[in-house]
Amino acid sequence: MDWFVFVVSGVAALVGALGVVLARNPVHSALMLVLTLFSVAVLFVAQEAHFLAAVQVIVYAGAVVVLFLFVIMFLGVDHEEEIGKEKLIAQRPMAFVVTMLVLLQVMLLARTRWATGASSVTGVASDPGTNIEKIANALFTRYLLAFEATSVLLVIAVVGTVVLARRTPMSGIRSVQEVDDTPAGPAPTEAAAEAGQ
Amino acid sequence: MSVPGPWYLALAAMLFTIGAFGLLVRRNVLVMFMCVELMLNAVNLTFVTYARMLDDIGGQVVVFFVLVVAAAEVVVGLAIIVAIFRSRAEATADDISLLSG
């Protein structure tokens, strides 16, 4: 049963990943990304990381992919990309060779047994209790500083996004308001002042 | 623990490789971004596998932080992409070469 789950969701994850890379339409890529993210969530459940599986589905497959799709639709780039021409010579063969080398190295590392180091004493994953309790215990004791730093990071991300997405006069594109205002002569306040005199 | 950890690690390595290949090959900035997400997910899978193999909850906590950072990264990155698309209509990775000198 475990092998069945592993094989099915592993194949689905690989198919989704290939779909992300090979699909010409960005919308199809985003939908294939959902398949991969969901399969990885299933693999999390198979390894008793239940909380992370839930977060994966909610945050990644939910929020992040919806954000991707929103940006694709907002920018109107949901047309086919022409894949034919390459700007760099032999970019794809070189990329293939390099990534195959990376795969070979990581596979060799996965075969070795250097990962069996000293096991934890404070946060043992096979302790009694639910997965979310153990994660909370580790998160709010040992990793508390990192947790607080995460909140600062989120605030910075929100502020940065608002600043980036705002239309400013310096951004190269003038807003509709400015374009409407420029051909007029003196500013309305000055005109009103002159009329008053 | 019937499926041994190295199988999960091999699967994660393949996912990471596909993501890296897509990042090197594709030109659409949004698709490149999705490939980065693929690579992050492969590494998350590796962390969870090691958390199980070493019987340590710390690996899962690290994945939690990676998820948060990835969400923030997606938000800021998509804002940058929108800002780039505003100034030029068609923006592939080849067109955005202002810093190449």
PDB file of C-alpha atoms in Angstrom:
ATOM      1  CA  MET A   1       0.000   0.000   0.000  1.00  0.00           C
ATOM      2  CA  ASP A   2       2.780   2.407   0.866  1.00  0.00           C
ATOM      3  CA  TRP A   3       4.586   1.554  -2.315  1.00  0.00           C
ATOM      4  CA  PHE A   4       1.394   2.040  -4.281  1.00  0.00           C
ATOM      5  CA  VAL A   5       0.919   5.542  -2.866  1.00  0.00           C
ATOM      6  CA  PHE A   6       4.556   6.392  -3.426  1.00  0.00           C
ATOM      7  CA  VAL A   7       4.615   5.212  -7.036  1.00  0.00           C
ATOM      8  CA  VAL A   8       1.334   6.830  -8.037  1.00  0.00           C
ATOM      9  CA  SER A   9       2.002  10.202  -6.461  1.00  0.00           C
ATOM     10  CA  GLY A  10       5.643  10.140  -7.505  1.00  0.00           C
ATOM     11  CA  VAL A  11       4.719   9.548 -11.134  1.00  0.00           C
ATOM     12  CA  ALA A  12       2.061  12.253 -10.897  1.00  0.00           C
ATOM     13  CA  ALA A  13       4.616  14.671  -9.474  1.00  0.00           C
ATOM     14  CA  LEU A  14       7.079  13.951 -12.256  1.00  0.00           C
ATOM     15  CA  VAL A  15       4.406  14.256 -14.945  1.00  0.00           C
ATOM     16  CA  GLY A  16       3.308  17.570 -13.479  1.00  0.00           C
ATOM     17  CA  ALA A  17       6.869  18.852 -13.333  1.00  0.00           C
ATOM     18  CA  LEU A  18       7.487  17.876 -16.956  1.00  0.00           C
ATOM     19  CA  GLY A  19       4.213  19.544 -17.854  1.00  0.00           C
ATOM     20  CA  VAL A  20       5.327  22.777 -16.219  1.00  0.00           C
ATOM     21  CA  VAL A  21       8.497  22.787 -18.277  1.00  0.00           C
ATOM     22  CA  LEU A  22       7.059  21.570 -21.577  1.00  0.00           C
ATOM     23  CA  ALA A  23       3.679  23.299 -21.759  1.00  0.00           C
ATOM     24  CA  ARG A  24       3.708  26.233 -24.146  1.00  0.00           C
ATOM     25  CA  ASN A  25       0.823  28.034 -22.548  1.00  0.00           C
ATOM     26  CA  PRO A  26       1.614  29.529 -19.103  1.00  0.00           C
ATOM     27  CA  VAL A  27      -1.890  28.667 -17.884  1.00  0.00           C
ATOM     28  CA  HIS A  28      -1.236  24.991 -18.597  1.00  0.00           C
ATOM     29  CA  SER A  29       2.066  25.288 -16.760  1.00  0.00           C
ATOM     30  CA  ALA A  30       0.293  26.684 -13.713  1.00  0.00           C
ATOM     31  CA  LEU A  31      -2.277  23.893 -13.739  1.00  0.00           C
ATOM     32  CA  MET A  32       0.450  21.274 -14.065  1.00  0.00           C
ATOM     33  CA  LEU A  33       2.161  22.942 -11.105  1.00  0.00           C
ATOM     34  CA  VAL A  34      -0.982  22.255  -9.066  1.00  0.00           C
ATOM     35  CA  LEU A  35      -0.667  18.551  -9.924  1.00  0.00           C
ATOM     36  CA  THR A  36       2.934  18.458  -8.732  1.00  0.00           C
ATOM     37  CA  LEU A  37       2.232  20.402  -5.544  1.00  0.00           C
ATOM     38  CA  PHE A  38      -0.682  18.157  -4.666  1.00  0.00           C
ATOM     39  CA  SER A  39       1.362  15.022  -5.293  1.00  0.00           C
ATOM     40  CA  VAL A  40       4.113  16.355  -3.044  1.00  0.00           C
ATOM     41  CA  ALA A  41       1.460  16.972  -0.381  1.00  0.00           C
ATOM     42  CA  VAL A  42       0.422  13.317  -0.687  1.00  0.00           C
ATOM     43  CA  LEU A  43       4.051  12.303  -0.269  1.00  0.00           C
ATOM     44  CA  PHE A  44       4.194  14.478   2.866  1.00  0.00           C
ATOM     45  CA  VAL A  45       1.208  12.582   4.265  1.00  0.00           C
ATOM     46  CA  ALA A  46       2.917   9.290   3.415  1.00  0.00           C
ATOM     47  CA  GLN A  47       5.844  10.399   5.571  1.00  0.00           C
ATOM     48  CA  GLU A  48       3.667  11.511   8.489  1.00  0.00           C
ATOM     49  CA  ALA A  49       4.083  15.238   7.931  1.00  0.00           C
ATOM     50  CA  HIS A  50       0.372  15.949   8.144  1.00  0.00           C
ATOM     51  CA  PHE A  51       0.561  19.596   9.073  1.00  0.00           C
ATOM     52  CA  LEU A  52       2.925  20.368   6.221  1.00  0.00           C
ATOM     53  CA  ALA A  53       0.680  18.544   3.781  1.00  0.00           C
ATOM     54  CA  ALA A  54      -2.247  20.734   4.815  1.00  0.00           C
ATOM     55  CA  VAL A  55      -0.140  23.881   4.574  1.00  0.00           C
ATOM     56  CA  GLN A  56       1.171  22.774   1.206  1.00  0.00           C
ATOM     57  CA  VAL A  57      -2.318  22.396  -0.209  1.00  0.00           C
ATOM     58  CA  ILE A  58      -3.638  25.612   1.315  1.00  0.00           C
ATOM     59  CA  VAL A  59      -0.691  27.923   0.694  1.00  0.00           C
ATOM     60  CA  TYR A  60       0.900  26.509  -2.446  1.00  0.00           C
ATOM     61  CA  ALA A  61      -1.835  24.796  -4.410  1.00  0.00           C
ATOM     62  CA  GLY A  62      -4.324  27.376  -3.190  1.00  0.00           C
ATOM     63  CA  ALA A  63      -2.838  30.798  -2.774  1.00  0.00           C
ATOM     64  CA  VAL A  64       0.379  30.750  -4.775  1.00  0.00           C
ATOM     65  CA  VAL A  65      -1.027  29.133  -7.909  1.00  0.00           C
ATOM     66  CA  VAL A  66      -4.080  31.368  -7.821  1.00  0.00           C
ATOM     67  CA  LEU A  67      -1.717  34.321  -7.610  1.00  0.00           C
ATOM     68  CA  PHE A  68       0.192  32.982 -10.614  1.00  0.00           C
ATOM     69  CA  LEU A  69      -3.000  32.534 -12.599  1.00  0.00           C
ATOM     70  CA  PHE A  70      -4.181  35.989 -11.590  1.00  0.00           C
ATOM     71  CA  VAL A  71      -0.964  37.575 -12.812  1.00  0.00           C
ATOM     72  CA  ILE A  72      -1.094  35.575 -16.071  1.00  0.00           C
ATOM     73  CA  MET A  73      -4.632  36.744 -16.736  1.00  0.00           C
ATOM     74  CA  PHE A  74      -3.899  40.290 -15.552  1.00  0.00           C
ATOM     75  CA  LEU A  75      -0.959  40.676 -17.900  1.00  0.00           C
ATOM     76  CA  GLY A  76      -2.703  38.887 -20.755  1.00  0.00           C
ATOM     77  CA  VAL A  77       0.274  36.637 -21.505  1.00  0.00           C
ATOM     78  CA  ASP A  78      -1.794  33.478 -21.776  1.00  0.00           C
ATOM     79  CA  HIS A  79      -0.833  32.880 -25.378  1.00  0.00           C
ATOM     80  CA  GLU A  80       1.477  30.261 -26.795  1.00  0.00           C
ATOM     81  CA  GLU A  81       5.146  30.966 -26.569  1.00  0.00           C
ATOM     82  CA  GLU A  82       7.268  30.418 -29.622  1.00  0.00           C
ATOM     83  CA  ILE A  83       9.855  27.912 -28.574  1.00  0.00           C
ATOM     84  CA  GLY A  84      11.652  27.582 -31.875  1.00  0.00           C
ATOM     85  CA  LYS A  85      14.540  30.008 -31.816  1.00  0.00           C
ATOM     86  CA  GLU A  86      17.389  29.969 -29.345  1.00  0.00           C
ATOM     87  CA  LYS A  87      19.358  33.071 -28.615  1.00  0.00           C
ATOM     88  CA  LEU A  88      22.334  31.308 -27.106  1.00  0.00           C
ATOM     89  CA  ILE A  89      23.980  28.613 -29.168  1.00  0.00           C
ATOM     90  CA  ALA A  90      23.177  25.112 -27.940  1.00  0.00           C
ATOM     91  CA  GLN A  91      21.481  26.396 -24.829  1.00  0.00           C
ATOM     92  CA  ARG A  92      19.192  23.403 -24.490  1.00  0.00           C
ATOM     93  CA  PRO A  93      21.793  20.653 -24.945  1.00  0.00           C
ATOM     94  CA  MET A  94      24.091  22.395 -22.497  1.00  0.00           C
ATOM     95  CA  ALA A  95      21.271  22.814 -20.002  1.00  0.00           C
ATOM     96  CA  PHE A  96      20.423  19.147 -20.410  1.00  0.00           C
ATOM     97  CA  VAL A  97      24.019  18.049 -19.806  1.00  0.00           C
ATOM     98  CA  VAL A  98      24.421  20.272 -16.755  1.00  0.00           C
ATOM     99  CA  THR A  99      21.173  19.176 -15.148  1.00  0.00           C
ATOM    100  CA  MET A 100      21.967  15.515 -15.839  1.00  0.00           C
ATOM    101  CA  LEU A 101      25.275  15.990 -14.040  1.00  0.00           C
ATOM    102  CA  VAL A 102      23.425  17.530 -11.091  1.00  0.00           C
ATOM    103  CA  LEU A 103      20.980  14.617 -11.073  1.00  0.00           C
ATOM    104  CA  LEU A 104      23.826  12.103 -11.131  1.00  0.00           C
ATOM    105  CA  GLN A 105      25.553  13.776  -8.223  1.00  0.00           C
ATOM    106  CA  VAL A 106      22.425  14.009  -6.088  1.00  0.00           C
ATOM    107  CA  MET A 107      21.555  10.385  -6.867  1.00  0.00           C
ATOM    108  CA  LEU A 108      25.018   9.316  -5.749  1.00  0.00           C
ATOM    109  CA  LEU A 109      24.565  11.309  -2.555  1.00  0.00           C
ATOM    110  CA  ALA A 110      21.175   9.716  -1.966  1.00  0.00           C
ATOM    111  CA  ARG A 111      22.770   6.261  -2.181  1.00  0.00           C
ATOM    112  CA  THR A 112      25.331   6.941   0.521  1.00  0.00           C
ATOM    113  CA  ARG A 113      24.520   6.643   4.175  1.00  0.00           C
ATOM    114  CA  TRP A 114      25.914   9.912   5.462  1.00  0.00           C
ATOM    115  CA  ALA A 115      22.429  11.087   6.392  1.00  0.00           C
ATOM    116  CA  THR A 116      22.216   8.748   9.379  1.00  0.00           C
ATOM    117  CA  GLY A 117      23.723  11.156  11.878  1.00  0.00           C
ATOM    118  CA  ALA A 118      22.883  11.621  15.513  1.00  0.00           C
ATOM    119  CA  SER A 119      19.155  11.656  16.036  1.00  0.00           C
ATOM    120  CA  SER A 120      17.388  14.369  17.933  1.00  0.00           C
ATOM    121  CA  VAL A 121      16.732  14.352  21.659  1.00  0.00           C
ATOM    122  CA  THR A 122      14.467  17.381  21.921  1.00  0.00           C
ATOM    123  CA  GLY A 123      12.180  16.948  18.919  1.00  0.00           C
ATOM    124  CA  VAL A 124      11.754  13.277  18.205  1.00  0.00           C
ATOM    125  CA  ALA A 125       9.376  12.826  15.319  1.00  0.00           C
ATOM    126  CA  SER A 126       8.116   9.428  16.471  1.00  0.00           C
ATOM    127  CA  ASP A 127       7.134  10.591  19.958  1.00  0.00           C
ATOM    128  CA  PRO A 128       3.528  10.061  21.014  1.00  0.00           C
ATOM    129  CA  GLY A 129       1.261  12.966  20.193  1.00  0.00           C
ATOM    130  CA  THR A 130       0.050  14.544  17.010  1.00  0.00           C
ATOM    131  CA  ASN A 131       2.321  15.922  14.349  1.00  0.00           C
ATOM    132  CA  ILE A 132       1.049  19.467  14.784  1.00  0.00           C
ATOM    133  CA  GLU A 133       1.786  19.386  18.532  1.00  0.00           C
ATOM    134  CA  LYS A 134       5.365  18.377  17.943  1.00  0.00           C
ATOM    135  CA  ILE A 135       5.870  21.025  15.281  1.00  0.00           C
ATOM    136  CA  ALA A 136       4.369  23.666  17.578  1.00  0.00           C
ATOM    137  CA  ASN A 137       6.614  22.576  20.439  1.00  0.00           C
ATOM    138  CA  ALA A 138       9.706  22.934  18.294  1.00  0.00           C
ATOM    139  CA  LEU A 139       8.516  26.113  16.614  1.00  0.00           C
ATOM    140  CA  PHE A 140       7.714  28.065  19.756  1.00  0.00           C
ATOM    141  CA  THR A 141      10.716  27.002  21.789  1.00  0.00           C
ATOM    142  CA  ARG A 142      13.798  26.305  19.762  1.00  0.00           C
ATOM    143  CA  TYR A 143      12.898  28.179  16.586  1.00  0.00           C
ATOM    144  CA  LEU A 144      11.116  31.120  18.213  1.00  0.00           C
ATOM    145  CA  LEU A 145      13.565  33.734  16.968  1.00  0.00           C
ATOM    146  CA  ALA A 146      13.289  32.467  13.398  1.00  0.00           C
ATOM    147  CA  PHE A 147       9.512  32.485  13.752  1.00  0.00           C
ATOM    148  CA  GLU A 148       9.537  36.142  14.804  1.00  0.00           C
ATOM    149  CA  ALA A 149      11.920  36.999  11.982  1.00  0.00           C
ATOM    150  CA  THR A 150       9.446  35.367   9.617  1.00  0.00           C
ATOM    151  CA  SER A 151       6.755  37.812  10.685  1.00  0.00           C
ATOM    152  CA  VAL A 152       9.114  40.713  10.003  1.00  0.00           C
ATOM    153  CA  LEU A 153       9.852  39.212   6.590  1.00  0.00           C
ATOM    154  CA  LEU A 154       6.156  39.009   5.764  1.00  0.00           C
ATOM    155  CA  VAL A 155       5.619  42.647   6.714  1.00  0.00           C
ATOM    156  CA  ILE A 156       8.578  43.684   4.561  1.00  0.00           C
ATOM    157  CA  ALA A 157       7.210  41.630   1.658  1.00  0.00           C
ATOM    158  CA  VAL A 158       3.797  43.276   1.910  1.00  0.00           C
ATOM    159  CA  VAL A 159       5.253  46.791   2.048  1.00  0.00           C
ATOM    160  CA  GLY A 160       7.638  46.051  -0.800  1.00  0.00           C
ATOM    161  CA  THR A 161       4.852  44.687  -2.960  1.00  0.00           C
ATOM    162  CA  VAL A 162       2.699  47.743  -2.379  1.00  0.00           C
ATOM    163  CA  VAL A 163       5.597  50.031  -3.258  1.00  0.00           C
ATOM    164  CA  LEU A 164       6.410  48.039  -6.397  1.00  0.00           C
ATOM    165  CA  ALA A 165       2.850  47.804  -7.616  1.00  0.00           C
ATOM    166  CA  ARG A 166       2.037  51.475  -7.066  1.00  0.00           C
ATOM    167  CA  ARG A 167       2.015  53.744 -10.086  1.00  0.00           C
ATOM    168  CA  THR A 168       4.466  56.543  -9.457  1.00  0.00           C
ATOM    169  CA  PRO A 169       5.419  59.406 -11.788  1.00  0.00           C
ATOM    170  CA  MET A 170       8.963  58.031 -11.876  1.00  0.00           C
ATOM    171  CA  SER A 171       7.987  54.616 -13.161  1.00  0.00           C
ATOM    172  CA  GLY A 172       8.157  55.674 -16.808  1.00  0.00           C
ATOM    173  CA  ILE A 173       4.445  55.424 -17.505  1.00  0.00           C
ATOM    174  CA  ARG A 174       2.317  58.426 -16.720  1.00  0.00           C
ATOM    175  CA  SER A 175      -0.994  57.763 -15.104  1.00  0.00           C
ATOM    176  CA  VAL A 176      -4.264  58.663 -16.764  1.00  0.00           C
ATOM    177  CA  GLN A 177      -4.666  61.586 -14.395  1.00  0.00           C
ATOM    178  CA  GLU A 178      -1.369  63.122 -15.493  1.00  0.00           C
ATOM    179  CA  VAL A 179      -2.046  62.637 -19.190  1.00  0.00           C
ATOM    180  CA  ASP A 180      -5.366  64.394 -18.811  1.00  0.00           C
ATOM    181  CA  ASP A 181      -3.835  67.260 -16.897  1.00  0.00           C
ATOM    182  CA  THR A 182      -0.825  68.101 -19.049  1.00  0.00           C
ATOM    183  CA  PRO A 183      -2.378  69.782 -22.125  1.00  0.00           C
ATOM    184  CA  ALA A 184      -4.300  72.278 -19.996  1.00  0.00           C
ATOM    185  CA  GLY A 185      -2.744  75.669 -19.444  1.00  0.00           C
ATOM    186  CA  PRO A 186      -2.331  76.924 -15.909  1.00  0.00           C
ATOM    187  CA  ALA A 187      -3.286  74.702 -13.033  1.00  0.00           C
ATOM    188  CA  PRO A 188      -6.917  74.966 -11.924  1.00  0.00           C
ATOM    189  CA  THR A 189      -6.016  76.581  -8.641  1.00  0.00           C
ATOM    190  CA  GLU A 190      -4.090  79.345 -10.379  1.00  0.00           C
ATOM    191  CA  ALA A 191      -6.898  79.882 -12.858  1.00  0.00           C
ATOM    192  CA  ALA A 192      -9.359  80.188 -10.012  1.00  0.00           C
ATOM    193  CA  ALA A 193      -7.089  82.653  -8.271  1.00  0.00           C
ATOM    194  CA  GLU A 194      -6.793  84.757 -11.419  1.00  0.00           C
ATOM    195  CA  ALA A 195     -10.537  84.736 -11.933  1.00  0.00           C
ATOM    196  CA  GLY A 196     -10.966  85.894  -8.371  1.00  0.00           C
ATOM    197  CA  GLN A 197      -8.711  88.888  -8.904  1.00  0.00           C
TER     198      GLN A 197
ATOM    199  CA  MET B   1       8.388   3.104   7.024  1.00  0.00           C
ATOM    200  CA  SER B   2       8.000   0.677   4.226  1.00  0.00           C
ATOM    201  CA  VAL B   3       9.243   2.850   1.376  1.00  0.00           C
ATOM    202  CA  PRO B   4      12.916   3.524   2.147  1.00  0.00           C
ATOM    203  CA  GLY B   5      14.107   7.103   2.343  1.00  0.00           C
ATOM    204  CA  PRO B   6      16.508   6.981  -0.627  1.00  0.00           C
ATOM    205  CA  TRP B   7      13.563   6.428  -2.976  1.00  0.00           C
ATOM    206  CA  TYR B   8      12.050   9.687  -1.831  1.00  0.00           C
ATOM    207  CA  LEU B   9      15.431  11.370  -2.185  1.00  0.00           C
ATOM    208  CA  ALA B  10      15.765  10.093  -5.745  1.00  0.00           C
ATOM    209  CA  LEU B  11      12.298  11.371  -6.597  1.00  0.00           C
ATOM    210  CA  ALA B  12      13.148  14.762  -5.090  1.00  0.00           C
ATOM    211  CA  ALA B  13      16.371  14.830  -7.097  1.00  0.00           C
ATOM    212  CA  MET B  14      14.432  14.211 -10.291  1.00  0.00           C
ATOM    213  CA  LEU B  15      11.935  16.948  -9.457  1.00  0.00           C
ATOM    214  CA  PHE B  16      14.779  19.352  -8.714  1.00  0.00           C
ATOM    215  CA  THR B  17      16.491  18.476 -11.987  1.00  0.00           C
ATOM    216  CA  ILE B  18      13.349  19.058 -14.014  1.00  0.00           C
ATOM    217  CA  GLY B  19      12.886  22.415 -12.310  1.00  0.00           C
ATOM    218  CA  ALA B  20      16.485  23.446 -12.944  1.00  0.00           C
ATOM    219  CA  PHE B  21      16.239  22.385 -16.586  1.00  0.00           C
ATOM    220  CA  GLY B  22      13.090  24.436 -17.039  1.00  0.00           C
ATOM    221  CA  LEU B  23      14.718  27.420 -15.396  1.00  0.00           C
ATOM    222  CA  LEU B  24      17.626  27.213 -17.833  1.00  0.00           C
ATOM    223  CA  VAL B  25      15.545  26.600 -20.939  1.00  0.00           C
ATOM    224  CA  ARG B  26      12.323  28.565 -20.689  1.00  0.00           C
ATOM    225  CA  ARG B  27      12.154  32.274 -21.508  1.00  0.00           C
ATOM    226  CA  ASN B  28       8.778  33.229 -20.114  1.00  0.00           C
ATOM    227  CA  VAL B  29       9.477  34.859 -16.763  1.00  0.00           C
ATOM    228  CA  LEU B  30       6.351  33.427 -15.158  1.00  0.00           C
ATOM    229  CA  VAL B  31       7.207  29.875 -16.183  1.00  0.00           C
ATOM    230  CA  MET B  32      10.748  30.364 -14.892  1.00  0.00           C
ATOM    231  CA  PHE B  33       9.207  31.403 -11.601  1.00  0.00           C
ATOM    232  CA  MET B  34       7.106  28.245 -11.515  1.00  0.00           C
ATOM    233  CA  CYS B  35      10.263  26.224 -12.090  1.00  0.00           C
ATOM    234  CA  VAL B  36      11.803  27.880  -9.032  1.00  0.00           C
ATOM    235  CA  GLU B  37       8.756  26.735  -7.088  1.00  0.00           C
ATOM    236  CA  LEU B  38       9.342  23.208  -8.378  1.00  0.00           C
ATOM    237  CA  MET B  39      12.911  23.261  -7.112  1.00  0.00           C
ATOM    238  CA  LEU B  40      11.797  24.572  -3.722  1.00  0.00           C
ATOM    239  CA  ASN B  41       9.264  21.768  -3.482  1.00  0.00           C
ATOM    240  CA  ALA B  42      11.866  19.161  -4.305  1.00  0.00           C
ATOM    241  CA  VAL B  43      14.045  20.461  -1.490  1.00  0.00           C
ATOM    242  CA  ASN B  44      11.042  20.456   0.852  1.00  0.00           C
ATOM    243  CA  LEU B  45      10.466  16.810   0.039  1.00  0.00           C
ATOM    244  CA  THR B  46      14.098  16.107   0.838  1.00  0.00           C
ATOM    245  CA  PHE B  47      13.790  17.848   4.192  1.00  0.00           C
ATOM    246  CA  VAL B  48      10.686  15.868   5.128  1.00  0.00           C
ATOM    247  CA  THR B  49      12.392  12.638   4.100  1.00  0.00           C
ATOM    248  CA  TYR B  50      15.401  13.399   6.255  1.00  0.00           C
ATOM    249  CA  ALA B  51      13.108  14.345   9.132  1.00  0.00           C
ATOM    250  CA  ARG B  52      11.646  10.865   8.908  1.00  0.00           C
ATOM    251  CA  MET B  53      14.955   9.091   8.406  1.00  0.00           C
ATOM    252  CA  LEU B  54      16.656  10.846  11.310  1.00  0.00           C
ATOM    253  CA  ASP B  55      13.515  10.885  13.461  1.00  0.00           C
ATOM    254  CA  ASP B  56      13.820  14.634  14.031  1.00  0.00           C
ATOM    255  CA  ILE B  57      10.962  17.117  13.828  1.00  0.00           C
ATOM    256  CA  GLY B  58      13.414  19.920  12.986  1.00  0.00           C
ATOM    257  CA  GLY B  59      13.324  19.014   9.316  1.00  0.00           C
ATOM    258  CA  GLN B  60       9.602  19.642   9.177  1.00  0.00           C
ATOM    259  CA  VAL B  61      10.008  22.975  10.952  1.00  0.00           C
ATOM    260  CA  VAL B  62      12.550  24.009   8.332  1.00  0.00           C
ATOM    261  CA  VAL B  63      10.037  23.136   5.615  1.00  0.00           C
ATOM    262  CA  PHE B  64       7.550  25.402   7.359  1.00  0.00           C
ATOM    263  CA  PHE B  65       9.999  28.291   7.129  1.00  0.00           C
ATOM    264  CA  VAL B  66      10.755  27.498   3.506  1.00  0.00           C
ATOM    265  CA  LEU B  67       7.035  27.670   2.753  1.00  0.00           C
ATOM    266  CA  VAL B  68       6.755  31.098   4.359  1.00  0.00           C
ATOM    267  CA  VAL B  69       9.802  32.467   2.570  1.00  0.00           C
ATOM    268  CA  ALA B  70       8.605  31.016  -0.735  1.00  0.00           C
ATOM    269  CA  ALA B  71       5.213  32.679  -0.336  1.00  0.00           C
ATOM    270  CA  ALA B  72       6.849  36.045   0.349  1.00  0.00           C
ATOM    271  CA  GLU B  73       9.195  35.499  -2.592  1.00  0.00           C
ATOM    272  CA  VAL B  74       6.303  34.756  -4.941  1.00  0.00           C
ATOM    273  CA  VAL B  75       4.490  37.905  -3.877  1.00  0.00           C
ATOM    274  CA  VAL B  76       7.491  40.189  -4.374  1.00  0.00           C
ATOM    275  CA  GLY B  77       8.585  38.455  -7.572  1.00  0.00           C
ATOM    276  CA  LEU B  78       5.182  38.715  -9.188  1.00  0.00           C
ATOM    277  CA  ALA B  79       5.034  42.400  -8.234  1.00  0.00           C
ATOM    278  CA  ILE B  80       8.382  42.899  -9.986  1.00  0.00           C
ATOM    279  CA  ILE B  81       7.099  41.030 -13.056  1.00  0.00           C
ATOM    280  CA  VAL B  82       3.978  43.191 -13.162  1.00  0.00           C
ATOM    281  CA  ALA B  83       6.120  46.320 -12.899  1.00  0.00           C
ATOM    282  CA  ILE B  84       8.327  45.111 -15.775  1.00  0.00           C
ATOM    283  CA  PHE B  85       5.331  44.253 -17.943  1.00  0.00           C
ATOM    284  CA  ARG B  86       3.961  47.725 -17.374  1.00  0.00           C
ATOM    285  CA  SER B  87       6.940  49.415 -18.944  1.00  0.00           C
ATOM    286  CA  ARG B  88       7.254  47.028 -21.921  1.00  0.00           C
ATOM    287  CA  ALA B  89       4.575  44.977 -23.573  1.00  0.00           C
ATOM    288  CA  GLU B  90       6.434  41.772 -24.335  1.00  0.00           C
ATOM    289  CA  ALA B  91       8.908  40.779 -21.653  1.00  0.00           C
ATOM    290  CA  THR B  92      10.737  37.495 -21.908  1.00  0.00           C
ATOM    291  CA  ALA B  93      13.948  36.865 -20.035  1.00  0.00           C
ATOM    292  CA  ASP B  94      15.888  37.768 -23.175  1.00  0.00           C
ATOM    293  CA  ASP B  95      14.315  41.203 -23.394  1.00  0.00           C
ATOM    294  CA  ILE B  96      15.189  42.170 -19.841  1.00  0.00           C
ATOM    295  CA  SER B  97      18.866  42.766 -20.447  1.00  0.00           C
ATOM    296  CA  LEU B  98      19.396  46.277 -19.133  1.00  0.00           C
ATOM    297  CA  LEU B  99      22.058  45.137 -16.673  1.00  0.00           C
ATOM    298  CA  SER B 100      24.055  43.134 -19.215  1.00  0.00           C
ATOM    299  CA  GLY B 101      26.139  46.183 -20.142  1.00  0.00           C
TER     300      GLY B 101
END
